[in-house]
Structures are given as structure tokens and as C-alpha cells.
C-alpha positions as MATLAB code, in Angstrom:
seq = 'XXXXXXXXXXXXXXXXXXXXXXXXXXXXXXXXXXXXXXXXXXXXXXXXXXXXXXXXXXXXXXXXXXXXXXXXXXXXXXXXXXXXXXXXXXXXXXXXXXXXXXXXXXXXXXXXXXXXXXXXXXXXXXXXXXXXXXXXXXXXXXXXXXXXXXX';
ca = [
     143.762   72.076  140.526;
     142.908   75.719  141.629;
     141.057   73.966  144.631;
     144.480   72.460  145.316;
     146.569   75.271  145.103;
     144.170   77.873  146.930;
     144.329   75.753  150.096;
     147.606   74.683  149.782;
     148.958   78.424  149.980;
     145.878   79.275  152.800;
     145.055   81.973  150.214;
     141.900   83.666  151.117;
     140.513   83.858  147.201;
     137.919   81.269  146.769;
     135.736   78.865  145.047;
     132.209   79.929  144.326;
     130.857   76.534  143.237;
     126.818   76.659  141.587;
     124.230   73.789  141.252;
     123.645   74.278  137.661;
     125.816   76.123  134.903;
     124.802   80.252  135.309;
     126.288   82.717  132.782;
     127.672   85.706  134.331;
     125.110   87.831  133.050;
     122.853   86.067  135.327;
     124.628   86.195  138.421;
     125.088   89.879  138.021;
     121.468   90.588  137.501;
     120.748   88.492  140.045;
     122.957   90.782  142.103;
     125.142   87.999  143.262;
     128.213   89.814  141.567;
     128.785   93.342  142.017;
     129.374   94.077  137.857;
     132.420   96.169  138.623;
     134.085   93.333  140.284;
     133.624   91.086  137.364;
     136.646   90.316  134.690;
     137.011   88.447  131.129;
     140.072   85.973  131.538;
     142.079   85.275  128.041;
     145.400   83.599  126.745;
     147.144   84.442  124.278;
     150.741   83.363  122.795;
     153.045   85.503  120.281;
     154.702   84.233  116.669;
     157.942   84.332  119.526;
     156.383   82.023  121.962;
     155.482   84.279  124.642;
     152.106   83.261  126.273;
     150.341   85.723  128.212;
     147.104   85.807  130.225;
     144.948   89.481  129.660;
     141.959   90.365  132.590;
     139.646   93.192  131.459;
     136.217   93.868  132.907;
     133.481   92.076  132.063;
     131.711   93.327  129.146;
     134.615   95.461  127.874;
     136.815   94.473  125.026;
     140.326   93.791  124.402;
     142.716   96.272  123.051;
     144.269   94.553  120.925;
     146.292   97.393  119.612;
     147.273   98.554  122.923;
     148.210   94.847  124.181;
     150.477   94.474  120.948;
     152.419   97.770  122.173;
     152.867   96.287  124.981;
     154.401   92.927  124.540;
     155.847   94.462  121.933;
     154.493   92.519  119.170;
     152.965   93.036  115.557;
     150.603   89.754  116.103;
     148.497   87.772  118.890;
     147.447   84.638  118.735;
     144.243   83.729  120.887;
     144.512   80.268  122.291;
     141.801   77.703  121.651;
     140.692   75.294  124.323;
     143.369   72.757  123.278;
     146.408   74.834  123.398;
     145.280   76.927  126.503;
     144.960   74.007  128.238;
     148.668   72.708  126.982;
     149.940   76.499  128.557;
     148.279   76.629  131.623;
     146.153   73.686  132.288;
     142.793   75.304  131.958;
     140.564   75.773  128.675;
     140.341   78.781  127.500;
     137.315   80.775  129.381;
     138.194   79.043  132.538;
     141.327   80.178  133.309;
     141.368   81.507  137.000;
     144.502   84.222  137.607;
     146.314   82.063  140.190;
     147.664   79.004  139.618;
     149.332   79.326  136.821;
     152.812   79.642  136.555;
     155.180   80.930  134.196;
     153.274   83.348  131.984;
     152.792   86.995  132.076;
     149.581   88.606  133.447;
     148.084   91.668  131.861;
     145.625   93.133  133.659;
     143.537   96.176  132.988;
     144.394   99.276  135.124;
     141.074   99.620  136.813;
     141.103   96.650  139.106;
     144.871   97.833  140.442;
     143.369   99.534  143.654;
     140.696   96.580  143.787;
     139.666   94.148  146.472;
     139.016   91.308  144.576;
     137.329   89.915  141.198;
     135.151   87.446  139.775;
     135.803   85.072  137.365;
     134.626   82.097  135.453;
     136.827   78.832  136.684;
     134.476   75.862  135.458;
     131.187   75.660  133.668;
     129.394   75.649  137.388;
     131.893   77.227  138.948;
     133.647   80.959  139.583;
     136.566   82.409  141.501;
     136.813   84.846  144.146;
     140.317   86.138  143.158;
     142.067   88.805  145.701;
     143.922   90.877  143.513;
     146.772   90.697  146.090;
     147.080   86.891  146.033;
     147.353   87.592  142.354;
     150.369   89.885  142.537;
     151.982   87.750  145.349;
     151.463   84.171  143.369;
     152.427   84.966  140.043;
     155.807   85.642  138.928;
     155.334   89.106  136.145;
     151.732   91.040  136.996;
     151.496   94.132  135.011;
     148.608   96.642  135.201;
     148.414   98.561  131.748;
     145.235  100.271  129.793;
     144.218   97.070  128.244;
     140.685   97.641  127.239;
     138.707   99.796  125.002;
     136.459  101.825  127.324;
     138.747  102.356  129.974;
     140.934  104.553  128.056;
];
């Protein structure tokens, strides 16, 4: 699907496809990811029905206080693989930021001025995402303090 819709719209993000499954841990000791490029994808939904999509740096953690504020919410709901997949057609950890349409994308503040990022898309697989093809194919991109250490 993202294979589709990456050269359907010439986009110049891409597939980084693997031989085996490699955690991201790996690939960033093995310096094949720069670790400040690298980003935590998540879905969540509201008691309202309000998915959203959150993208933090890798290794940081959610504010979930701050994301609340935000959406202005008193309650998140993570999606599981199942419902994830019913909201934007991927399970839940391999949910690339383009793509999928219709949802609201939180992403943390630091990767506004970025290049690109890196991202889980398949258990052998990660994206390439240029955080301008992000902006310009989804439909409400918002850059907030999302995680912990950032702010």
C-alpha cells in the first residue's frame, strides 16, 4: 500500500526494505540510521472518535498529558493491531506517516526543521519519510511538544 502510494505521487520518501527482521536499535548501532532521524509512530482514538497518529523520537516517550491538552481531551485510547489497522490500514507499530488519510498527525516539534525520518513500515521493512511529503500529503499536520525530554 505505501509502495503504491509513494510511486503513485513520485514522492521522493522511500522504502528501505531488509533481508531479515532488524530492530531499530540495531540499525542505529550499526550506523545505518542516524539516531536523531529516527521516530516512534502511534495511533490513538478519543472516547469522541477522533483518531490521531503521534511521531516522537525514537527512544523518547509520549506525553500523554501534553497530547490530551492538545486534542483537548481527558482520555486516549491506544489502538491495538486490530483497530489500527480498521483506522488506517496498518497495525499498530507499522504505521508509516503518509498514506493515510483522514486523521490528524501530531508530531513532536524537533523534527519541524528536519530533512527526513525513519520509521518502522513492516517487520523487514522501514520508511524514508521527507517531512515535507508529510505536510504536503496529509490533510491536518501539527508540530507540538509531544514528548517528555524534549520539553
Amino acid at each position: 500500500m505505501i509502495e503504491d502510494f509513494i510511486e503513485k505521487n513520485k514522492l521522493e520518501s522511500e522504502l528501505i526494505s531488509l533481508p531479515t527482521e532488524e530492530s531499530m536499535d540495531s540499525l542505529i548501532a550499526k550506523k545505518r540510521f542516524p539516531p536523531r532521524m529516527c521516530v516512534n509512530v502511534g495511533v490513538f482514538n478519543t472516547p469522541n472518535n477522533k483518531p490521531f497518529m503521534v511521531i516522537i523520537p525514537y527512544n523518547s516517550e509520549l506525553s500523554v498529558n501534553k497530547v490530551k491538552k492538545i486534542v483537548g481531551e481527558d482520555e486516549l485510547i491506544e489502538l491495538d493491531d486490530e483497530e489500527s489497522t480498521q483506522v488506517t490500514g496498518y497495525k499498530q507499530g507499522f504505521v508509516p506517516p503518509l498514506s493515510v488519510f483522514g486523521i490528524t498527525i501530531l508530531i513532536d516539534f524537533s523534527f519541524e526543521n528536519k530533512l527526513h525520518c525513519f520509521c518502522r513500515v513492516g517487520p523487514k521493512q522501514y520508511l524514508k519519510a521527507f517531512v515535507k511529503e508529510v505536510i504536503e500529503f496529509n490533510h491536518d499536520v501539527q508540530f507540538h511538544c509531544i514528548s517528555k525530554a524534549n520539553c
